[in-house]
Amino acid sequence: MVNEQDHEARRDRGSRLGATRFSVLDRSRTREGHDAPEALRDTVRLARDLERLGYHRVWVSEHHGVPGVAGSAPTVLAAAVAAATSTIRVGTGGVMLPNHQPLVVAEQFGVLESLFPGRVDMGLGRSVGFTDGVRKALGRDKDVADDFAAQLDELLGWFRGTSPTGVHARPPEGLTVPPFVLAMGEGATIAARAGLPMVIGDLRNRDKMRRGIDHYRDTFRPSAWAREPYVVISGTVAVAETPEEARRLLVPEAWSMAYSRTHGTFPPLPPAERVEALSMTERERGFYESGLSGHVVGTEEQVAHELETVIKETSADEVLVTTSTYDREALVDSYRRLAEVVGLAPA
């Protein structure tokens, strides 16, 4: 028999989780034995599943010249995702603004909003190409990210029709596409100063994340885009029938991260069983074990408890789940279990 205190604790937890939005960022990870086009189609298929399960939004990412990631053109992929779904919000996590001209980014999102009105999000980051070769190919220097705040102001100006050039952006001018800032480093300061919602991670460094959130809320300036702070916390969440099965979902990504740290290139995801049979160097093993730690992982009950704790500590408005793994069926099952844990309403 469940005692009264336990019953009240579960009811409070349910109300906290139920009041929090849950969304997904899928990075279109390539997998051993599967090509990049299939990874992009996997993202579109996953978006349909997430919509059916009741998730609030699905975002896609931008990477250039990375063997392990197929998503290089996020606004194009977002259009495909939006066309394949009907209710879930669709956006980018994010478009790396220093890689592009703000006018072109505004035009792309203006087209998306025109085609899928009321469903499009504009997640924006300040990273540049991962390597010198990629930056050269993009025609960007490493220090271009230092101008992110100005680039952000210019981008938003195209929607408001305030560009000093006298040019009017078509079709974005007059449209409202919710902007979000991916807060890495000084991103929290930029988001607060601009009065924009902020996406911050990761869940493995809770103290740093909380400091960033506190700074954002303390320095937030209301704007035409957001009157109050809005915090999205992001990170890996994996749910399975047993803790061992849940942890196994993390194995492919943890090994790919370890490989990138020791070999300088980010590879496609390998099957978990192949990773578990590998002989690793001490350095590889250290990075691998580090990649497995600090995430929200376990059974439904364990994940519910951990999410309750994180949301209570951060007062986050939304959780953006960023889980990647080789086994796509297990990934969808994890998202199904998570949807049940947090009380999402299936479509």
PDB file of N, CA, C and O in Angstrom, residues 185-238:
ATOM      1  N   GLY A 185      28.785  29.641 -23.753  1.00  0.00           N
ATOM      2  CA  GLY A 185      29.673  30.738 -23.382  1.00  0.00           C
ATOM      3  C   GLY A 185      28.877  31.978 -23.026  1.00  0.00           C
ATOM      4  O   GLY A 185      28.053  31.975 -22.115  1.00  0.00           O
ATOM      5  N   GLU A 186      29.098  33.055 -23.782  1.00  0.00           N
ATOM      6  CA  GLU A 186      28.420  34.308 -23.474  1.00  0.00           C
ATOM      7  C   GLU A 186      27.028  34.385 -24.079  1.00  0.00           C
ATOM      8  O   GLU A 186      26.383  35.428 -24.045  1.00  0.00           O
ATOM      9  N   GLY A 187      26.538  33.275 -24.618  1.00  0.00           N
ATOM     10  CA  GLY A 187      25.214  33.279 -25.218  1.00  0.00           C
ATOM     11  C   GLY A 187      24.119  33.696 -24.260  1.00  0.00           C
ATOM     12  O   GLY A 187      23.143  34.329 -24.654  1.00  0.00           O
ATOM     13  N   ALA A 188      24.255  33.349 -22.968  1.00  0.00           N
ATOM     14  CA  ALA A 188      23.232  33.727 -21.989  1.00  0.00           C
ATOM     15  C   ALA A 188      23.150  35.235 -21.860  1.00  0.00           C
ATOM     16  O   ALA A 188      22.056  35.811 -21.746  1.00  0.00           O
ATOM     17  N   THR A 189      24.284  35.904 -21.880  1.00  0.00           N
ATOM     18  CA  THR A 189      24.306  37.368 -21.808  1.00  0.00           C
ATOM     19  C   THR A 189      23.649  37.979 -23.027  1.00  0.00           C
ATOM     20  O   THR A 189      22.856  38.930 -22.920  1.00  0.00           O
ATOM     21  N   ILE A 190      23.954  37.438 -24.196  1.00  0.00           N
ATOM     22  CA  ILE A 190      23.388  37.963 -25.435  1.00  0.00           C
ATOM     23  C   ILE A 190      21.878  37.747 -25.468  1.00  0.00           C
ATOM     24  O   ILE A 190      21.116  38.644 -25.845  1.00  0.00           O
ATOM     25  N   ALA A 191      21.419  36.560 -25.058  1.00  0.00           N
ATOM     26  CA  ALA A 191      19.988  36.268 -25.037  1.00  0.00           C
ATOM     27  C   ALA A 191      19.255  37.201 -24.087  1.00  0.00           C
ATOM     28  O   ALA A 191      18.177  37.719 -24.396  1.00  0.00           O
ATOM     29  N   ALA A 192      19.833  37.440 -22.907  1.00  0.00           N
ATOM     30  CA  ALA A 192      19.196  38.311 -21.920  1.00  0.00           C
ATOM     31  C   ALA A 192      19.123  39.740 -22.420  1.00  0.00           C
ATOM     32  O   ALA A 192      18.098  40.423 -22.274  1.00  0.00           O
ATOM     33  N   ARG A 193      20.214  40.226 -23.002  1.00  0.00           N
ATOM     34  CA  ARG A 193      20.259  41.605 -23.483  1.00  0.00           C
ATOM     35  C   ARG A 193      19.276  41.830 -24.629  1.00  0.00           C
ATOM     36  O   ARG A 193      18.660  42.891 -24.739  1.00  0.00           O
ATOM     37  N   ALA A 194      19.111  40.808 -25.485  1.00  0.00           N
ATOM     38  CA  ALA A 194      18.200  40.920 -26.616  1.00  0.00           C
ATOM     39  C   ALA A 194      16.757  40.629 -26.236  1.00  0.00           C
ATOM     40  O   ALA A 194      15.843  40.860 -27.033  1.00  0.00           O
ATOM     41  N   GLY A 195      16.538  40.113 -25.017  1.00  0.00           N
ATOM     42  CA  GLY A 195      15.189  39.781 -24.591  1.00  0.00           C
ATOM     43  C   GLY A 195      14.612  38.601 -25.344  1.00  0.00           C
ATOM     44  O   GLY A 195      13.453  38.628 -25.784  1.00  0.00           O
ATOM     45  N   LEU A 196      15.429  37.529 -25.469  1.00  0.00           N
ATOM     46  CA  LEU A 196      15.013  36.356 -26.233  1.00  0.00           C
ATOM     47  C   LEU A 196      15.023  35.105 -25.361  1.00  0.00           C
ATOM     48  O   LEU A 196      15.779  35.022 -24.395  1.00  0.00           O
ATOM     49  N   PRO A 197      14.210  34.110 -25.698  1.00  0.00           N
ATOM     50  CA  PRO A 197      14.290  32.820 -25.022  1.00  0.00           C
ATOM     51  C   PRO A 197      15.679  32.211 -25.203  1.00  0.00           C
ATOM     52  O   PRO A 197      16.338  32.435 -26.221  1.00  0.00           O
ATOM     53  N   MET A 198      16.099  31.403 -24.226  1.00  0.00           N
ATOM     54  CA  MET A 198      17.440  30.839 -24.224  1.00  0.00           C
ATOM     55  C   MET A 198      17.389  29.319 -24.117  1.00  0.00           C
ATOM     56  O   MET A 198      16.607  28.762 -23.351  1.00  0.00           O
ATOM     57  N   VAL A 199      18.243  28.650 -24.893  1.00  0.00           N
ATOM     58  CA  VAL A 199      18.423  27.206 -24.801  1.00  0.00           C
ATOM     59  C   VAL A 199      19.804  26.958 -24.224  1.00  0.00           C
ATOM     60  O   VAL A 199      20.799  27.446 -24.770  1.00  0.00           O
ATOM     61  N   ILE A 200      19.880  26.225 -23.123  1.00  0.00           N
ATOM     62  CA  ILE A 200      21.154  26.037 -22.442  1.00  0.00           C
ATOM     63  C   ILE A 200      21.347  24.575 -22.064  1.00  0.00           C
ATOM     64  O   ILE A 200      20.415  23.884 -21.682  1.00  0.00           O
ATOM     65  N   GLY A 201      22.568  24.073 -22.188  1.00  0.00           N
ATOM     66  CA  GLY A 201      22.917  22.717 -21.785  1.00  0.00           C
ATOM     67  C   GLY A 201      24.354  22.723 -21.292  1.00  0.00           C
ATOM     68  O   GLY A 201      24.993  23.764 -21.287  1.00  0.00           O
ATOM     69  N   ASP A 202      24.898  21.570 -20.856  1.00  0.00           N
ATOM     70  CA  ASP A 202      24.118  20.364 -20.932  1.00  0.00           C
ATOM     71  C   ASP A 202      23.847  19.865 -19.533  1.00  0.00           C
ATOM     72  O   ASP A 202      24.350  20.401 -18.542  1.00  0.00           O
ATOM     73  N   LEU A 203      23.060  18.812 -19.440  1.00  0.00           N
ATOM     74  CA  LEU A 203      22.648  18.304 -18.144  1.00  0.00           C
ATOM     75  C   LEU A 203      23.790  17.695 -17.351  1.00  0.00           C
ATOM     76  O   LEU A 203      23.664  17.444 -16.152  1.00  0.00           O
ATOM     77  N   ARG A 204      24.942  17.472 -17.992  1.00  0.00           N
ATOM     78  CA  ARG A 204      26.067  16.856 -17.293  1.00  0.00           C
ATOM     79  C   ARG A 204      26.816  17.846 -16.406  1.00  0.00           C
ATOM     80  O   ARG A 204      27.583  17.429 -15.538  1.00  0.00           O
ATOM     81  N   ASN A 205      26.636  19.123 -16.645  1.00  0.00           N
ATOM     82  CA  ASN A 205      27.308  20.136 -15.829  1.00  0.00           C
ATOM     83  C   ASN A 205      26.245  21.035 -15.214  1.00  0.00           C
ATOM     84  O   ASN A 205      26.017  22.156 -15.661  1.00  0.00           O
ATOM     85  N   ARG A 206      25.579  20.523 -14.183  1.00  0.00           N
ATOM     86  CA  ARG A 206      24.417  21.205 -13.620  1.00  0.00           C
ATOM     87  C   ARG A 206      24.783  22.553 -13.006  1.00  0.00           C
ATOM     88  O   ARG A 206      24.046  23.527 -13.135  1.00  0.00           O
ATOM     89  N   ASP A 207      25.922  22.607 -12.306  1.00  0.00           N
ATOM     90  CA  ASP A 207      26.295  23.866 -11.649  1.00  0.00           C
ATOM     91  C   ASP A 207      26.512  24.970 -12.670  1.00  0.00           C
ATOM     92  O   ASP A 207      26.032  26.096 -12.498  1.00  0.00           O
ATOM     93  N   LYS A 208      27.237  24.673 -13.729  1.00  0.00           N
ATOM     94  CA  LYS A 208      27.485  25.668 -14.773  1.00  0.00           C
ATOM     95  C   LYS A 208      26.179  26.080 -15.437  1.00  0.00           C
ATOM     96  O   LYS A 208      25.958  27.263 -15.714  1.00  0.00           O
ATOM     97  N   MET A 209      25.308  25.114 -15.679  1.00  0.00           N
ATOM     98  CA  MET A 209      24.033  25.401 -16.300  1.00  0.00           C
ATOM     99  C   MET A 209      23.189  26.312 -15.419  1.00  0.00           C
ATOM    100  O   MET A 209      22.597  27.299 -15.892  1.00  0.00           O
ATOM    101  N   ARG A 210      23.150  26.034 -14.126  1.00  0.00           N
ATOM    102  CA  ARG A 210      22.367  26.876 -13.204  1.00  0.00           C
ATOM    103  C   ARG A 210      22.920  28.294 -13.134  1.00  0.00           C
ATOM    104  O   ARG A 210      22.152  29.258 -13.069  1.00  0.00           O
ATOM    105  N   ARG A 211      24.247  28.421 -13.159  1.00  0.00           N
ATOM    106  CA  ARG A 211      24.843  29.765 -13.140  1.00  0.00           C
ATOM    107  C   ARG A 211      24.444  30.546 -14.385  1.00  0.00           C
ATOM    108  O   ARG A 211      24.133  31.742 -14.303  1.00  0.00           O
ATOM    109  N   GLY A 212      24.452  29.873 -15.517  1.00  0.00           N
ATOM    110  CA  GLY A 212      24.041  30.534 -16.750  1.00  0.00           C
ATOM    111  C   GLY A 212      22.584  30.951 -16.720  1.00  0.00           C
ATOM    112  O   GLY A 212      22.227  32.052 -17.171  1.00  0.00           O
ATOM    113  N   ILE A 213      21.731  30.091 -16.175  1.00  0.00           N
ATOM    114  CA  ILE A 213      20.298  30.410 -16.080  1.00  0.00           C
ATOM    115  C   ILE A 213      20.066  31.577 -15.131  1.00  0.00           C
ATOM    116  O   ILE A 213      19.286  32.497 -15.432  1.00  0.00           O
ATOM    117  N   ASP A 214      20.736  31.566 -13.987  1.00  0.00           N
ATOM    118  CA  ASP A 214      20.578  32.653 -13.022  1.00  0.00           C
ATOM    119  C   ASP A 214      21.013  33.981 -13.631  1.00  0.00           C
ATOM    120  O   ASP A 214      20.348  35.017 -13.454  1.00  0.00           O
ATOM    121  N   HIS A 215      22.147  33.963 -14.334  1.00  0.00           N
ATOM    122  CA  HIS A 215      22.639  35.187 -14.972  1.00  0.00           C
ATOM    123  C   HIS A 215      21.645  35.678 -16.020  1.00  0.00           C
ATOM    124  O   HIS A 215      21.368  36.885 -16.108  1.00  0.00           O
ATOM    125  N   TYR A 216      21.118  34.770 -16.793  1.00  0.00           N
ATOM    126  CA  TYR A 216      20.132  35.126 -17.824  1.00  0.00           C
ATOM    127  C   TYR A 216      18.901  35.774 -17.199  1.00  0.00           C
ATOM    128  O   TYR A 216      18.450  36.842 -17.644  1.00  0.00           O
ATOM    129  N   ARG A 217      18.361  35.150 -16.177  1.00  0.00           N
ATOM    130  CA  ARG A 217      17.148  35.694 -15.551  1.00  0.00           C
ATOM    131  C   ARG A 217      17.425  37.036 -14.864  1.00  0.00           C
ATOM    132  O   ARG A 217      16.593  37.946 -14.912  1.00  0.00           O
ATOM    133  N   ASP A 218      18.590  37.170 -14.232  1.00  0.00           N
ATOM    134  CA  ASP A 218      18.920  38.407 -13.510  1.00  0.00           C
ATOM    135  C   ASP A 218      19.109  39.586 -14.451  1.00  0.00           C
ATOM    136  O   ASP A 218      18.874  40.740 -14.062  1.00  0.00           O
ATOM    137  N   THR A 219      19.571  39.331 -15.680  1.00  0.00           N
ATOM    138  CA  THR A 219      19.909  40.429 -16.597  1.00  0.00           C
ATOM    139  C   THR A 219      18.945  40.545 -17.770  1.00  0.00           C
ATOM    140  O   THR A 219      19.165  41.359 -18.675  1.00  0.00           O
ATOM    141  N   PHE A 220      17.860  39.767 -17.761  1.00  0.00           N
ATOM    142  CA  PHE A 220      16.919  39.755 -18.887  1.00  0.00           C
ATOM    143  C   PHE A 220      16.243  41.118 -19.063  1.00  0.00           C
ATOM    144  O   PHE A 220      15.795  41.737 -18.103  1.00  0.00           O
ATOM    145  N   ARG A 221      16.166  41.557 -20.302  1.00  0.00           N
ATOM    146  CA  ARG A 221      15.472  42.791 -20.655  1.00  0.00           C
ATOM    147  C   ARG A 221      14.262  42.440 -21.517  1.00  0.00           C
ATOM    148  O   ARG A 221      14.421  41.864 -22.601  1.00  0.00           O
ATOM    149  N   PRO A 222      13.064  42.769 -21.093  1.00  0.00           N
ATOM    150  CA  PRO A 222      11.884  42.466 -21.916  1.00  0.00           C
ATOM    151  C   PRO A 222      12.004  43.090 -23.306  1.00  0.00           C
ATOM    152  O   PRO A 222      12.570  44.181 -23.464  1.00  0.00           O
ATOM    153  N   SER A 223      11.459  42.401 -24.292  1.00  0.00           N
ATOM    154  CA  SER A 223      11.541  42.873 -25.668  1.00  0.00           C
ATOM    155  C   SER A 223      10.222  42.612 -26.379  1.00  0.00           C
ATOM    156  O   SER A 223       9.298  42.025 -25.816  1.00  0.00           O
ATOM    157  N   ALA A 224      10.164  43.006 -27.637  1.00  0.00           N
ATOM    158  CA  ALA A 224       8.976  42.720 -28.443  1.00  0.00           C
ATOM    159  C   ALA A 224       8.833  41.231 -28.700  1.00  0.00           C
ATOM    160  O   ALA A 224       7.751  40.751 -29.037  1.00  0.00           O
ATOM    161  N   TRP A 225       9.918  40.483 -28.514  1.00  0.00           N
ATOM    162  CA  TRP A 225       9.903  39.054 -28.777  1.00  0.00           C
ATOM    163  C   TRP A 225       9.520  38.253 -27.541  1.00  0.00           C
ATOM    164  O   TRP A 225       8.932  37.169 -27.659  1.00  0.00           O
ATOM    165  N   ALA A 226       9.869  38.726 -26.364  1.00  0.00           N
ATOM    166  CA  ALA A 226       9.568  38.005 -25.121  1.00  0.00           C
ATOM    167  C   ALA A 226       9.506  38.997 -23.960  1.00  0.00           C
ATOM    168  O   ALA A 226      10.446  39.764 -23.750  1.00  0.00           O
ATOM    169  N   ARG A 227       8.430  38.977 -23.226  1.00  0.00           N
ATOM    170  CA  ARG A 227       8.279  39.891 -22.085  1.00  0.00           C
ATOM    171  C   ARG A 227       8.920  39.351 -20.826  1.00  0.00           C
ATOM    172  O   ARG A 227       9.240  40.118 -19.913  1.00  0.00           O
ATOM    173  N   GLU A 228       9.096  38.029 -20.772  1.00  0.00           N
ATOM    174  CA  GLU A 228       9.685  37.397 -19.596  1.00  0.00           C
ATOM    175  C   GLU A 228      10.745  36.394 -20.039  1.00  0.00           C
ATOM    176  O   GLU A 228      10.725  35.918 -21.184  1.00  0.00           O
ATOM    177  N   PRO A 229      11.676  36.060 -19.151  1.00  0.00           N
ATOM    178  CA  PRO A 229      12.664  35.029 -19.490  1.00  0.00           C
ATOM    179  C   PRO A 229      11.983  33.699 -19.809  1.00  0.00           C
ATOM    180  O   PRO A 229      10.951  33.365 -19.234  1.00  0.00           O
ATOM    181  N   TYR A 230      12.581  32.973 -20.734  1.00  0.00           N
ATOM    182  CA  TYR A 230      12.082  31.641 -21.070  1.00  0.00           C
ATOM    183  C   TYR A 230      13.292  30.738 -21.218  1.00  0.00           C
ATOM    184  O   TYR A 230      14.165  30.979 -22.062  1.00  0.00           O
ATOM    185  N   VAL A 231      13.351  29.700 -20.383  1.00  0.00           N
ATOM    186  CA  VAL A 231      14.534  28.849 -20.312  1.00  0.00           C
ATOM    187  C   VAL A 231      14.222  27.449 -20.821  1.00  0.00           C
ATOM    188  O   VAL A 231      13.301  26.781 -20.334  1.00  0.00           O
ATOM    189  N   VAL A 232      15.007  27.019 -21.803  1.00  0.00           N
ATOM    190  CA  VAL A 232      14.953  25.654 -22.302  1.00  0.00           C
ATOM    191  C   VAL A 232      16.265  24.973 -21.916  1.00  0.00           C
ATOM    192  O   VAL A 232      17.346  25.451 -22.280  1.00  0.00           O
ATOM    193  N   ILE A 233      16.195  23.894 -21.146  1.00  0.00           N
ATOM    194  CA  ILE A 233      17.403  23.145 -20.815  1.00  0.00           C
ATOM    195  C   ILE A 233      17.498  21.944 -21.758  1.00  0.00           C
ATOM    196  O   ILE A 233      16.489  21.328 -22.096  1.00  0.00           O
ATOM    197  N   SER A 234      18.719  21.634 -22.202  1.00  0.00           N
ATOM    198  CA  SER A 234      18.877  20.570 -23.187  1.00  0.00           C
ATOM    199  C   SER A 234      19.870  19.522 -22.707  1.00  0.00           C
ATOM    200  O   SER A 234      20.798  19.825 -21.943  1.00  0.00           O
ATOM    201  N   GLY A 235      19.666  18.303 -23.159  1.00  0.00           N
ATOM    202  CA  GLY A 235      20.582  17.237 -22.795  1.00  0.00           C
ATOM    203  C   GLY A 235      20.023  15.878 -23.168  1.00  0.00           C
ATOM    204  O   GLY A 235      18.911  15.757 -23.696  1.00  0.00           O
ATOM    205  N   THR A 236      20.800  14.859 -22.879  1.00  0.00           N
ATOM    206  CA  THR A 236      20.443  13.486 -23.219  1.00  0.00           C
ATOM    207  C   THR A 236      19.535  12.883 -22.150  1.00  0.00           C
ATOM    208  O   THR A 236      19.820  12.972 -20.955  1.00  0.00           O
ATOM    209  N   VAL A 237      18.454  12.265 -22.599  1.00  0.00           N
ATOM    210  CA  VAL A 237      17.546  11.522 -21.723  1.00  0.00           C
ATOM    211  C   VAL A 237      17.275  10.184 -22.396  1.00  0.00           C
ATOM    212  O   VAL A 237      16.885  10.136 -23.566  1.00  0.00           O
ATOM    213  N   ALA A 238      17.499   9.096 -21.670  1.00  0.00           N
ATOM    214  CA  ALA A 238      17.274   7.759 -22.231  1.00  0.00           C
ATOM    215  C   ALA A 238      16.466   6.925 -21.245  1.00  0.00           C
ATOM    216  O   ALA A 238      16.822   6.830 -20.069  1.00  0.00           O
TER     217      ALA A 238
END
